[in-house]
Amino acid sequence: MDTIEADYLVIGAGATAMAFVDTLVSETTATVVIVDRNHAPGGHWNTAYPFVRLHQPSAYYGVNSRPLGSDTIDQSGWNAGYYELASGAEVCAYFDAVMQQHLLPTGRVSYFPMSEYLGDRRFRTLGGQEFTVTVRRRIVDSTYIGVVVPSMRKPAYAVAAGVDCIPPNDLPKVREARDEYVIVGAGKTAMDACLWLLRHGIAPQRLTWIKPRDSWLLDRANVQPGALFAKRMAADVAAQLKAVELASSVEDLFDRLAASGCLLRIDESIEPTMFRCAIVSQGELTQLRRIENVVRMGHVTAIAPGRIELDGGSVSTHPTALYIDCTADGLGSRDVVTVFDGEVITLQMVRTCQPAFSAAAIAHVEAAYDDDTTRNAFCRPVPYPHVPLDWLRMMLAYNSNQLHWFTDPEMMSWLDGARLNILSHAKSAVSERVRQKIAGALRPVLQSTNEKLEALLAS
Ligand SMILES: Cc1cc2nc3c(=O)[nH]c(=O)nc-3n(C[C@H](O)[C@H](O)[C@H](O)COP(=O)(O)OP(=O)(O)OC[C@H]3O[C@@H](n4cnc5c(N)ncnc54)[C@H](O)[C@@H]3O)c2cc1C
């Protein structure tokens, strides 16, 4: 057993770990050991399907020190008019460049890919060498969400011999057209698989979409960076706050959010029971609405040739149908934990739907403040969303963080300069004086919004 020493031991080299280490290394003189079981940085982006793209603009994803993409507005396709979305390959190449060209050249970061963290500060490399890390400051756990994509595991339902059931990773390898394509799952991965099939000319009548649940979605038009979209984003935030203020119940709140375009759904006649921060453009939504053969009979329990068994009954399919398994739970479902807790930092979100920004913010707070009580006051964890009520829980926690950030000019100035902060891209549109005025006006609104959210959650 070899021993190495470092200030920080970071478990994982996915997006959150990379964003954390990038900021930590930029703002301190700390040394870091990063241990990851993958062969390259980027976490689950290394195993995602080949046609995956960010569903948010590249402009504010990745790490703070390096731009991702070229800030181009797409001119064609279903994202036309909005900022570019990096492909999975671009995201992986980006994190590789961050590691090779920024982190490792500092001489303060040691990276151990293909290495398994065994707990208790120990890890084992692929070659079998075991290390113990003497950690001077903290262990940073970036594995909290436990992202699982379909290619990482077998489907949870039985698949009979003779049935073609593939993860979305294998979709581009299928060269012969099928009479029927059955997409199993209702999340963003399933939407991506549907859009991929439609983009390649498969008629919507040949798609069967098994949706155990429907989801509330975010409109990509409302999460665009930069001056061009600043008014639209401000109008969306104002509409969300207004909806909370006027809501007479949780149901009424979601009706208002839907009516004002803050939340979208594919089928407007269905009340969604899921919310996962998935983002779509109106162009994608139009395409998804072309799929009429939607099966809402619960989860799939088994697939046999020509037949699908579900919780709520069975459905006949074409005997040569191709099944695309999109059922993995992208974001795990652990309860929130304290971010700064003794010798451990557990990376979680501190801003709604923004894991990379959040990890960088946590690193900055670790570097800039002296004690964990202060640090935790800046970083109240925002829960990962699963059900619609989580929209309220997320807003409540994020508003609390924002109110705390307003109290500290140093934190506000860090936020202004952080490329992972969507709001920093609107700089040219808003002067410092106006920004302070907005913060002053927002403070009482956020306070009363939080009181109302607490009342709605308790009702
Ligand atoms: C299809 C898809 C699209 C998405 N699009 C966006 C988007 O547009 N914007 C956005 O903000 N988010 C998006 N997300 C959310 C995404 O999950 C996060 O942005 C981010 O990539 C999560 O990174 P992570 O570091 O938390 O987790 P991971 O990527 O899972 O990284 C964790 C790392 O820890 C390693 N690890 C775990 N246990 C061990 C161990 N015992 N020993 C060694 N290593 C270990 C794993 O190998 C992995 O590399 C998307 C998610 C999916 C699935």
Short mmCIF file of C-alpha atoms and ligand atoms in Angstrom, two decimals:
data_model
loop_
_atom_site.label_atom_id
_atom_site.label_comp_id
_atom_site.label_asym_id
_atom_site.label_seq_id
_atom_site.Cartn_x
_atom_site.Cartn_y
_atom_site.Cartn_z
CA MET A 1 0.00 0.00 0.00
CA ASP A 2 1.48 3.35 -1.13
CA THR A 3 0.70 6.62 0.61
CA ILE A 4 0.24 9.98 -1.07
CA GLU A 5 -0.55 13.32 0.49
CA ALA A 6 -2.89 16.07 -0.71
CA ASP A 7 -5.08 18.81 0.66
CA TYR A 8 -8.17 17.42 -1.10
CA LEU A 9 -9.16 13.95 -2.23
CA VAL A 10 -11.89 14.22 -4.88
CA ILE A 11 -13.92 11.10 -5.65
CA GLY A 12 -15.05 11.18 -9.29
CA ALA A 13 -13.99 13.22 -12.33
CA GLY A 14 -17.44 14.00 -13.75
CA ALA A 15 -18.77 17.48 -14.52
CA THR A 16 -19.27 18.45 -10.88
CA ALA A 17 -15.83 17.29 -9.74
CA MET A 18 -14.18 19.07 -12.67
CA ALA A 19 -16.06 22.33 -11.98
CA PHE A 20 -15.15 22.09 -8.29
CA VAL A 21 -11.43 21.39 -8.83
CA ASP A 22 -11.14 24.03 -11.56
CA THR A 23 -12.36 26.76 -9.19
CA LEU A 24 -10.47 25.42 -6.17
CA VAL A 25 -7.18 25.31 -8.07
CA SER A 26 -7.78 28.80 -9.50
CA GLU A 27 -8.57 30.37 -6.13
CA THR A 28 -6.20 28.53 -3.75
CA THR A 29 -2.77 26.90 -3.70
CA ALA A 30 -4.29 23.56 -2.67
CA THR A 31 -3.11 20.18 -3.94
CA VAL A 32 -5.72 17.70 -5.15
CA VAL A 33 -5.90 13.96 -5.86
CA ILE A 34 -8.74 12.98 -8.23
CA VAL A 35 -9.78 9.32 -8.38
CA ASP A 36 -12.23 8.07 -11.02
CA ARG A 37 -13.18 4.64 -12.32
CA ASN A 38 -13.61 5.94 -15.89
CA HIS A 39 -10.76 6.14 -18.41
CA ALA A 40 -11.31 9.87 -19.03
CA PRO A 41 -12.82 12.84 -17.21
CA GLY A 42 -16.48 13.78 -17.89
CA GLY A 43 -18.27 11.09 -15.85
CA HIS A 44 -21.46 9.78 -17.43
CA TRP A 45 -20.86 11.75 -20.64
CA ASN A 46 -18.33 9.01 -21.49
CA THR A 47 -21.06 6.36 -21.53
CA ALA A 48 -24.00 8.36 -22.87
CA TYR A 49 -25.55 7.62 -26.30
CA PRO A 50 -23.64 9.07 -29.27
CA PHE A 51 -26.36 11.55 -30.23
CA VAL A 52 -26.67 13.04 -26.72
CA ARG A 53 -26.31 16.81 -26.46
CA LEU A 54 -26.55 19.22 -23.57
CA HIS A 55 -30.14 20.32 -23.20
CA GLN A 56 -28.98 23.69 -21.88
CA PRO A 57 -26.73 26.08 -23.84
CA SER A 58 -23.00 25.24 -23.78
CA ALA A 59 -22.27 28.86 -22.81
CA TYR A 60 -22.76 28.16 -19.11
CA TYR A 61 -21.84 24.46 -18.77
CA GLY A 62 -18.46 22.89 -17.86
CA VAL A 63 -15.93 24.73 -15.71
CA ASN A 64 -15.47 28.43 -15.00
CA SER A 65 -11.99 28.88 -16.46
CA ARG A 66 -12.65 27.64 -20.01
CA PRO A 67 -15.41 28.43 -22.51
CA LEU A 68 -17.30 25.52 -24.01
CA GLY A 69 -18.29 25.98 -27.65
CA SER A 70 -18.20 29.18 -29.66
CA ASP A 71 -21.26 31.07 -28.42
CA THR A 72 -22.99 30.46 -31.72
CA ILE A 73 -26.72 30.70 -32.21
CA ASP A 74 -27.98 27.67 -34.14
CA GLN A 75 -29.34 28.56 -37.57
CA SER A 76 -30.95 25.23 -38.41
CA GLY A 77 -32.61 22.26 -36.77
CA TRP A 78 -35.05 22.20 -33.87
CA ASN A 79 -32.80 24.41 -31.72
CA ALA A 80 -32.69 27.17 -34.37
CA GLY A 81 -32.59 30.65 -32.87
CA TYR A 82 -31.04 29.46 -29.60
CA TYR A 83 -27.45 29.10 -28.38
CA GLU A 84 -25.58 25.93 -29.37
CA LEU A 85 -25.82 22.71 -27.37
CA ALA A 86 -22.55 20.75 -27.10
CA SER A 87 -22.64 17.12 -28.22
CA GLY A 88 -21.54 14.40 -25.79
CA ALA A 89 -18.27 14.04 -27.75
CA GLU A 90 -17.61 17.79 -27.42
CA VAL A 91 -18.32 17.66 -23.68
CA CYS A 92 -15.85 14.77 -23.24
CA ALA A 93 -13.17 16.49 -25.36
CA TYR A 94 -13.71 19.67 -23.34
CA PHE A 95 -13.21 17.97 -19.97
CA ASP A 96 -10.16 16.16 -21.33
CA ALA A 97 -8.68 19.53 -22.37
CA VAL A 98 -9.51 21.04 -18.96
CA MET A 99 -7.64 18.17 -17.32
CA GLN A 100 -4.65 18.06 -19.70
CA GLN A 101 -4.21 21.76 -20.40
CA HIS A 102 -5.33 23.40 -17.19
CA LEU A 103 -5.47 21.16 -14.12
CA LEU A 104 -2.47 18.85 -14.59
CA PRO A 105 -0.07 21.63 -15.72
CA THR A 106 -0.59 23.38 -12.37
CA GLY A 107 1.50 20.57 -10.85
CA ARG A 108 -0.96 20.54 -7.96
CA VAL A 109 -3.46 18.02 -9.34
CA SER A 110 -2.84 14.26 -9.51
CA TYR A 111 -5.39 12.35 -11.57
CA PHE A 112 -5.97 8.59 -11.22
CA PRO A 113 -8.33 7.35 -13.97
CA MET A 114 -9.41 3.68 -14.12
CA SER A 115 -9.16 3.64 -10.34
CA GLU A 116 -11.76 2.51 -7.82
CA TYR A 117 -12.31 4.44 -4.64
CA LEU A 118 -12.59 1.83 -1.86
CA GLY A 119 -13.63 4.13 0.99
CA ASP A 120 -11.60 5.23 3.97
CA ARG A 121 -9.25 7.34 1.74
CA ARG A 122 -8.07 4.25 -0.17
CA PHE A 123 -8.20 3.50 -3.90
CA ARG A 124 -6.97 0.83 -6.27
CA THR A 125 -5.70 1.42 -9.82
CA LEU A 126 -6.49 -0.89 -12.75
CA GLY A 127 -2.99 -2.30 -12.38
CA GLY A 128 -3.85 -3.37 -8.85
CA GLN A 129 -1.73 -0.84 -6.98
CA GLU A 130 -3.42 0.38 -3.79
CA PHE A 131 -2.99 3.87 -2.39
CA THR A 132 -3.93 5.55 0.84
CA VAL A 133 -4.33 9.31 0.62
CA THR A 134 -3.30 11.37 3.61
CA VAL A 135 -5.91 14.13 3.31
CA ARG A 136 -4.87 17.41 4.89
CA ARG A 137 -8.17 19.25 4.38
CA ARG A 138 -11.20 17.49 2.90
CA ILE A 139 -12.63 14.54 1.01
CA VAL A 140 -14.91 15.79 -1.80
CA ASP A 141 -17.65 13.35 -2.77
CA SER A 142 -18.93 14.03 -6.30
CA THR A 143 -20.74 10.69 -6.56
CA TYR A 144 -23.75 11.85 -4.56
CA ILE A 145 -26.25 11.94 -7.48
CA GLY A 146 -25.18 8.54 -8.77
CA VAL A 147 -26.08 9.27 -12.40
CA VAL A 148 -27.15 6.10 -14.24
CA VAL A 149 -27.60 6.03 -18.02
CA PRO A 150 -29.24 3.07 -19.84
CA SER A 151 -25.98 1.62 -21.20
CA MET A 152 -24.69 1.18 -17.63
CA ARG A 153 -27.13 -1.56 -16.67
CA LYS A 154 -29.68 -4.10 -17.94
CA PRO A 155 -33.38 -3.08 -18.14
CA ALA A 156 -35.37 -3.71 -14.95
CA TYR A 157 -37.99 -5.71 -16.94
CA ALA A 158 -37.73 -9.21 -18.44
CA VAL A 159 -36.82 -9.38 -22.14
CA ALA A 160 -37.65 -12.70 -23.84
CA ALA A 161 -35.31 -14.37 -26.33
CA GLY A 162 -35.89 -13.11 -29.86
CA VAL A 163 -36.81 -9.58 -28.74
CA ASP A 164 -34.52 -6.79 -29.96
CA CYS A 165 -34.14 -4.44 -27.00
CA ILE A 166 -31.23 -1.99 -27.13
CA PRO A 167 -29.97 1.01 -25.17
CA PRO A 168 -30.10 4.28 -27.14
CA ASN A 169 -26.32 3.94 -27.58
CA ASP A 170 -26.95 1.22 -30.19
CA LEU A 171 -29.63 3.08 -32.15
CA PRO A 172 -27.21 4.53 -34.77
CA LYS A 173 -25.87 1.00 -35.39
CA VAL A 174 -29.28 -0.26 -36.59
CA ARG A 175 -29.07 -0.09 -40.38
CA GLU A 176 -32.36 -1.75 -41.39
CA ALA A 177 -35.62 0.12 -40.90
CA ARG A 178 -38.18 -1.55 -38.63
CA ASP A 179 -41.95 -1.56 -38.92
CA GLU A 180 -42.28 -0.41 -35.34
CA TYR A 181 -39.98 1.30 -32.83
CA VAL A 182 -41.02 1.13 -29.18
CA ILE A 183 -39.44 3.75 -26.95
CA VAL A 184 -39.60 2.68 -23.30
CA GLY A 185 -39.31 5.53 -20.79
CA ALA A 186 -40.57 9.08 -20.41
CA GLY A 187 -37.52 11.15 -19.52
CA LYS A 188 -35.08 13.27 -21.52
CA THR A 189 -33.26 10.22 -22.89
CA ALA A 190 -36.54 8.86 -24.30
CA MET A 191 -37.32 12.26 -25.82
CA ASP A 192 -33.86 12.31 -27.41
CA ALA A 193 -34.43 8.82 -28.86
CA CYS A 194 -37.83 9.86 -30.29
CA LEU A 195 -36.34 13.03 -31.81
CA TRP A 196 -33.43 11.07 -33.29
CA LEU A 197 -35.84 8.64 -35.01
CA LEU A 198 -38.04 11.48 -36.32
CA ARG A 199 -34.96 13.40 -37.51
CA HIS A 200 -33.95 10.38 -39.56
CA GLY A 201 -37.25 10.20 -41.33
CA ILE A 202 -39.07 7.53 -39.34
CA ALA A 203 -42.78 8.41 -39.59
CA PRO A 204 -44.35 9.14 -36.19
CA GLN A 205 -46.97 6.43 -36.89
CA ARG A 206 -44.18 3.84 -36.60
CA LEU A 207 -43.27 4.96 -33.07
CA THR A 208 -44.89 3.61 -29.91
CA TRP A 209 -43.96 5.57 -26.80
CA ILE A 210 -44.33 3.78 -23.45
CA LYS A 211 -44.69 6.52 -20.86
CA PRO A 212 -45.24 5.42 -17.27
CA ARG A 213 -45.49 9.12 -16.36
CA ASP A 214 -45.65 12.51 -18.03
CA SER A 215 -43.21 15.27 -17.17
CA TRP A 216 -43.22 19.01 -16.75
CA LEU A 217 -40.53 20.52 -18.98
CA LEU A 218 -38.62 23.80 -19.12
CA ASP A 219 -38.68 25.99 -22.23
CA ARG A 220 -35.17 26.46 -23.65
CA ALA A 221 -36.15 29.98 -24.76
CA ASN A 222 -36.27 30.94 -21.07
CA VAL A 223 -32.75 29.72 -20.20
CA GLN A 224 -30.74 31.47 -22.91
CA PRO A 225 -27.66 33.45 -21.86
CA GLY A 226 -26.71 36.93 -23.01
CA ALA A 227 -28.19 40.35 -23.59
CA LEU A 228 -30.29 39.17 -26.52
CA PHE A 229 -32.45 37.02 -24.25
CA ALA A 230 -32.17 38.98 -20.97
CA LYS A 231 -35.69 40.40 -21.21
CA ARG A 232 -37.19 36.99 -21.94
CA MET A 233 -35.40 35.43 -18.96
CA ALA A 234 -36.46 38.28 -16.65
CA ALA A 235 -40.06 37.91 -17.83
CA ASP A 236 -39.94 34.17 -17.08
CA VAL A 237 -38.62 34.74 -13.55
CA ALA A 238 -41.26 37.44 -12.98
CA ALA A 239 -43.98 35.06 -14.21
CA GLN A 240 -42.77 32.33 -11.83
CA LEU A 241 -42.82 34.71 -8.86
CA LYS A 242 -46.26 36.02 -9.85
CA ALA A 243 -47.62 32.47 -10.19
CA VAL A 244 -46.45 31.65 -6.65
CA GLU A 245 -47.86 34.90 -5.28
CA LEU A 246 -51.31 34.33 -6.77
CA ALA A 247 -51.58 30.54 -6.37
CA SER A 248 -54.42 29.37 -4.20
CA SER A 249 -53.15 25.77 -4.12
CA VAL A 250 -50.37 23.61 -5.57
CA GLU A 251 -52.67 22.59 -8.45
CA ASP A 252 -53.49 26.22 -9.14
CA LEU A 253 -49.75 27.06 -9.10
CA PHE A 254 -49.00 24.51 -11.82
CA ASP A 255 -51.95 25.75 -13.89
CA ARG A 256 -50.52 29.26 -13.67
CA LEU A 257 -46.97 28.13 -14.49
CA ALA A 258 -48.30 26.28 -17.52
CA ALA A 259 -50.51 29.18 -18.63
CA SER A 260 -47.58 31.62 -18.51
CA GLY A 261 -45.21 29.26 -20.37
CA CYS A 262 -42.83 28.74 -17.41
CA LEU A 263 -43.52 25.01 -17.61
CA LEU A 264 -44.39 23.00 -20.71
CA ARG A 265 -45.79 19.52 -21.26
CA ILE A 266 -46.07 17.40 -24.35
CA ASP A 267 -49.75 16.57 -23.91
CA GLU A 268 -51.68 19.47 -22.45
CA SER A 269 -54.60 17.23 -21.47
CA ILE A 270 -52.43 15.25 -19.02
CA GLU A 271 -51.41 16.44 -15.54
CA PRO A 272 -47.69 15.53 -15.26
CA THR A 273 -46.49 13.63 -12.19
CA MET A 274 -42.78 14.02 -12.93
CA PHE A 275 -40.33 16.97 -13.02
CA ARG A 276 -36.62 16.41 -13.78
CA CYS A 277 -35.39 19.79 -15.08
CA ALA A 278 -35.54 18.51 -18.68
CA ILE A 279 -35.33 21.35 -21.19
CA VAL A 280 -36.91 21.40 -24.68
CA SER A 281 -37.29 23.93 -27.45
CA GLN A 282 -40.69 24.66 -28.95
CA GLY A 283 -39.39 23.01 -32.15
CA GLU A 284 -38.65 19.77 -30.30
CA LEU A 285 -41.99 19.94 -28.52
CA THR A 286 -43.83 20.20 -31.85
CA GLN A 287 -42.00 17.11 -33.06
CA LEU A 288 -42.69 15.10 -29.90
CA ARG A 289 -46.38 15.96 -30.17
CA ARG A 290 -46.47 14.21 -33.58
CA ILE A 291 -46.18 10.86 -31.76
CA GLU A 292 -49.75 9.79 -31.14
CA ASN A 293 -49.29 6.17 -30.13
CA VAL A 294 -48.52 6.78 -26.46
CA VAL A 295 -49.07 3.95 -23.96
CA ARG A 296 -49.85 5.11 -20.43
CA MET A 297 -50.31 1.82 -18.56
CA GLY A 298 -47.55 2.09 -15.97
CA HIS A 299 -44.12 0.48 -16.05
CA VAL A 300 -43.12 -2.34 -18.39
CA THR A 301 -42.75 -5.66 -16.57
CA ALA A 302 -41.84 -7.92 -19.51
CA ILE A 303 -41.43 -7.92 -23.28
CA ALA A 304 -42.09 -10.98 -25.42
CA PRO A 305 -42.19 -11.14 -29.26
CA GLY A 306 -45.28 -9.13 -30.30
CA ARG A 307 -46.32 -8.30 -26.75
CA ILE A 308 -45.49 -5.88 -23.93
CA GLU A 309 -46.65 -6.56 -20.37
CA LEU A 310 -47.16 -3.50 -18.20
CA ASP A 311 -48.40 -2.77 -14.68
CA GLY A 312 -51.79 -1.88 -16.15
CA GLY A 313 -52.24 -4.65 -18.78
CA SER A 314 -50.66 -5.72 -22.05
CA VAL A 315 -50.24 -4.26 -25.52
CA SER A 316 -49.64 -5.95 -28.88
CA THR A 317 -46.70 -4.85 -30.97
CA HIS A 318 -45.23 -5.78 -34.34
CA PRO A 319 -43.31 -9.09 -34.00
CA THR A 320 -40.11 -7.48 -35.31
CA ALA A 321 -40.45 -4.26 -33.30
CA LEU A 322 -37.24 -2.67 -32.04
CA TYR A 323 -37.37 -1.68 -28.37
CA ILE A 324 -35.22 1.20 -27.17
CA ASP A 325 -34.69 1.05 -23.42
CA CYS A 326 -34.56 4.59 -22.01
CA THR A 327 -35.65 3.74 -18.48
CA ALA A 328 -32.53 4.46 -16.39
CA ASP A 329 -33.10 6.98 -13.63
CA GLY A 330 -30.61 9.65 -14.79
CA LEU A 331 -30.56 11.32 -11.38
CA GLY A 332 -30.64 9.13 -8.31
CA SER A 333 -32.95 9.88 -5.41
CA ARG A 334 -30.92 10.55 -2.29
CA ASP A 335 -32.05 13.01 0.35
CA VAL A 336 -30.05 16.22 0.58
CA VAL A 337 -27.17 16.28 3.06
CA THR A 338 -25.16 19.13 4.58
CA VAL A 339 -22.63 20.29 1.97
CA PHE A 340 -19.73 21.11 4.31
CA ASP A 341 -19.73 18.47 7.00
CA GLY A 342 -16.51 17.98 8.95
CA GLU A 343 -13.91 16.44 6.70
CA VAL A 344 -16.36 15.78 3.84
CA ILE A 345 -17.79 18.08 1.18
CA THR A 346 -20.74 16.50 -0.63
CA LEU A 347 -21.29 18.19 -3.99
CA GLN A 348 -24.95 18.97 -4.60
CA MET A 349 -26.90 21.70 -6.35
CA VAL A 350 -27.09 25.12 -4.74
CA ARG A 351 -28.93 26.62 -7.72
CA THR A 352 -31.95 25.11 -9.46
CA CYS A 353 -31.03 22.65 -12.26
CA GLN A 354 -27.37 23.81 -12.32
CA PRO A 355 -24.99 21.08 -11.05
CA ALA A 356 -21.81 22.43 -12.70
CA PHE A 357 -22.35 26.03 -11.55
CA SER A 358 -23.20 24.70 -8.08
CA ALA A 359 -19.97 22.71 -7.76
CA ALA A 360 -17.91 25.77 -8.74
CA ALA A 361 -19.84 27.92 -6.26
CA ILE A 362 -19.17 25.37 -3.49
CA ALA A 363 -15.43 25.45 -4.31
CA HIS A 364 -15.44 29.24 -4.18
CA VAL A 365 -17.23 29.25 -0.82
CA GLU A 366 -14.77 26.64 0.50
CA ALA A 367 -11.88 28.89 -0.56
CA ALA A 368 -13.32 32.25 0.48
CA TYR A 369 -14.90 31.71 3.90
CA ASP A 370 -13.42 30.54 7.17
CA ASP A 371 -15.91 28.30 8.89
CA ASP A 372 -18.48 25.69 7.92
CA THR A 373 -21.44 27.49 9.51
CA THR A 374 -20.82 30.45 7.20
CA ARG A 375 -20.12 28.18 4.23
CA ASN A 376 -23.30 26.14 4.73
CA ALA A 377 -25.34 29.33 4.99
CA PHE A 378 -24.19 30.16 1.42
CA CYS A 379 -24.79 26.62 0.17
CA ARG A 380 -28.13 25.29 1.27
CA PRO A 381 -28.59 22.17 -0.91
CA VAL A 382 -31.23 22.41 -3.62
CA PRO A 383 -32.82 18.96 -3.95
CA TYR A 384 -32.61 17.05 -7.24
CA PRO A 385 -36.11 17.03 -8.68
CA HIS A 386 -38.29 13.99 -9.25
CA VAL A 387 -41.92 15.03 -8.78
CA PRO A 388 -43.71 18.34 -9.49
CA LEU A 389 -43.66 19.35 -5.80
CA ASP A 390 -39.85 19.44 -6.10
CA TRP A 391 -40.26 22.54 -8.29
CA LEU A 392 -41.43 24.32 -5.11
CA ARG A 393 -38.74 22.73 -2.91
CA MET A 394 -36.00 23.74 -5.35
CA MET A 395 -37.20 27.31 -5.62
CA LEU A 396 -37.44 27.60 -1.83
CA ALA A 397 -33.85 26.42 -1.27
CA TYR A 398 -32.41 28.42 -4.17
CA ASN A 399 -34.19 31.62 -3.08
CA SER A 400 -32.71 31.18 0.40
CA ASN A 401 -29.23 30.90 -1.12
CA GLN A 402 -29.82 33.90 -3.34
CA LEU A 403 -31.01 35.99 -0.39
CA HIS A 404 -27.83 35.05 1.44
CA TRP A 405 -25.64 35.82 -1.58
CA PHE A 406 -27.23 39.30 -1.83
CA THR A 407 -25.88 40.08 1.67
CA ASP A 408 -22.26 39.63 0.59
CA PRO A 409 -20.70 41.98 -2.02
CA GLU A 410 -17.72 39.62 -2.44
CA MET A 411 -20.02 36.72 -3.34
CA MET A 412 -22.01 38.94 -5.71
CA SER A 413 -18.82 40.01 -7.45
CA TRP A 414 -17.71 36.35 -7.81
CA LEU A 415 -21.10 35.51 -9.33
CA ASP A 416 -20.77 38.39 -11.78
CA GLY A 417 -17.50 36.96 -13.10
CA ALA A 418 -18.49 33.29 -13.21
CA ARG A 419 -19.15 32.01 -16.75
CA LEU A 420 -21.14 29.10 -15.26
CA ASN A 421 -23.58 31.68 -13.88
CA ILE A 422 -26.16 32.23 -16.62
CA LEU A 423 -26.81 35.74 -15.32
CA SER A 424 -23.17 36.79 -15.82
CA HIS A 425 -23.69 36.56 -19.60
CA ALA A 426 -26.22 39.38 -19.54
CA LYS A 427 -23.60 41.80 -18.15
CA SER A 428 -23.61 44.21 -21.05
CA ALA A 429 -27.36 44.66 -20.69
CA VAL A 430 -27.34 45.57 -16.98
CA SER A 431 -25.12 48.15 -15.25
CA GLU A 432 -23.85 47.68 -11.68
CA ARG A 433 -26.25 50.36 -10.42
CA VAL A 434 -29.21 48.62 -12.08
CA ARG A 435 -28.04 45.25 -10.74
CA GLN A 436 -28.01 46.59 -7.17
CA LYS A 437 -31.43 48.11 -7.70
CA ILE A 438 -32.74 44.76 -8.95
CA ALA A 439 -31.23 42.95 -5.92
CA GLY A 440 -32.83 45.51 -3.57
CA ALA A 441 -36.21 45.12 -5.23
CA LEU A 442 -35.93 41.32 -5.37
CA ARG A 443 -35.10 40.81 -1.68
CA PRO A 444 -38.61 41.38 -0.25
CA VAL A 445 -40.17 39.55 -3.20
CA LEU A 446 -38.03 36.45 -2.61
CA GLN A 447 -38.78 36.58 1.11
CA SER A 448 -42.53 36.67 0.57
CA THR A 449 -42.25 34.05 -2.21
CA ASN A 450 -40.53 31.71 0.23
CA GLU A 451 -43.22 32.24 2.87
CA LYS A 452 -45.84 31.38 0.26
CA LEU A 453 -43.89 28.31 -0.96
CA GLU A 454 -43.63 27.03 2.61
CA ALA A 455 -47.38 27.49 3.05
CA LEU A 456 -48.13 25.67 -0.22
CA LEU A 457 -45.79 22.79 0.70
CA ALA A 458 -47.41 22.47 4.11
CA SER A 459 -50.96 22.47 2.68
C1 LIG B 1 -28.48 12.63 -21.00
C2 LIG B 1 -28.17 13.67 -19.99
C3 LIG B 1 -28.10 15.02 -20.37
C4 LIG B 1 -27.81 16.02 -19.42
N1 LIG B 1 -27.76 17.31 -19.81
C5 LIG B 1 -27.46 18.28 -18.90
C6 LIG B 1 -27.39 19.66 -19.24
O1 LIG B 1 -27.63 20.07 -20.36
N2 LIG B 1 -27.09 20.56 -18.27
C7 LIG B 1 -26.87 20.18 -16.99
O2 LIG B 1 -26.58 21.03 -16.15
N3 LIG B 1 -26.94 18.89 -16.64
C8 LIG B 1 -27.24 17.94 -17.55
N4 LIG B 1 -27.32 16.63 -17.17
C9 LIG B 1 -27.14 16.32 -15.75
C10 LIG B 1 -25.72 15.80 -15.55
O3 LIG B 1 -25.91 14.62 -14.87
C11 LIG B 1 -24.82 16.77 -14.86
O4 LIG B 1 -24.66 17.94 -15.65
C12 LIG B 1 -23.42 16.25 -14.61
O5 LIG B 1 -22.85 15.71 -15.78
C13 LIG B 1 -23.38 15.26 -13.49
O6 LIG B 1 -22.03 15.11 -13.16
P1 LIG B 1 -21.56 14.42 -11.83
O7 LIG B 1 -20.15 14.78 -11.65
O8 LIG B 1 -22.49 14.80 -10.72
O9 LIG B 1 -21.83 12.86 -12.03
P2 LIG B 1 -21.13 11.77 -12.96
O10 LIG B 1 -21.03 12.22 -14.36
O11 LIG B 1 -21.90 10.51 -12.71
O12 LIG B 1 -19.67 11.65 -12.37
C14 LIG B 1 -19.39 10.89 -11.22
C15 LIG B 1 -18.06 10.19 -11.44
O13 LIG B 1 -17.74 9.48 -10.25
C16 LIG B 1 -17.14 8.26 -10.62
N5 LIG B 1 -17.28 7.31 -9.48
C17 LIG B 1 -18.39 6.96 -8.82
N6 LIG B 1 -18.11 6.09 -7.84
C18 LIG B 1 -16.76 5.87 -7.89
C19 LIG B 1 -15.87 5.06 -7.15
N7 LIG B 1 -16.25 4.30 -6.13
N8 LIG B 1 -14.54 5.07 -7.51
C20 LIG B 1 -14.12 5.84 -8.53
N9 LIG B 1 -14.94 6.65 -9.26
C21 LIG B 1 -16.24 6.66 -8.94
C22 LIG B 1 -17.88 7.83 -11.86
O14 LIG B 1 -17.09 6.96 -12.62
C23 LIG B 1 -18.09 9.18 -12.57
O15 LIG B 1 -17.06 9.44 -13.48
C24 LIG B 1 -27.61 15.64 -18.09
C25 LIG B 1 -27.68 14.29 -17.71
C26 LIG B 1 -27.95 13.31 -18.63
C27 LIG B 1 -28.03 11.86 -18.16
#
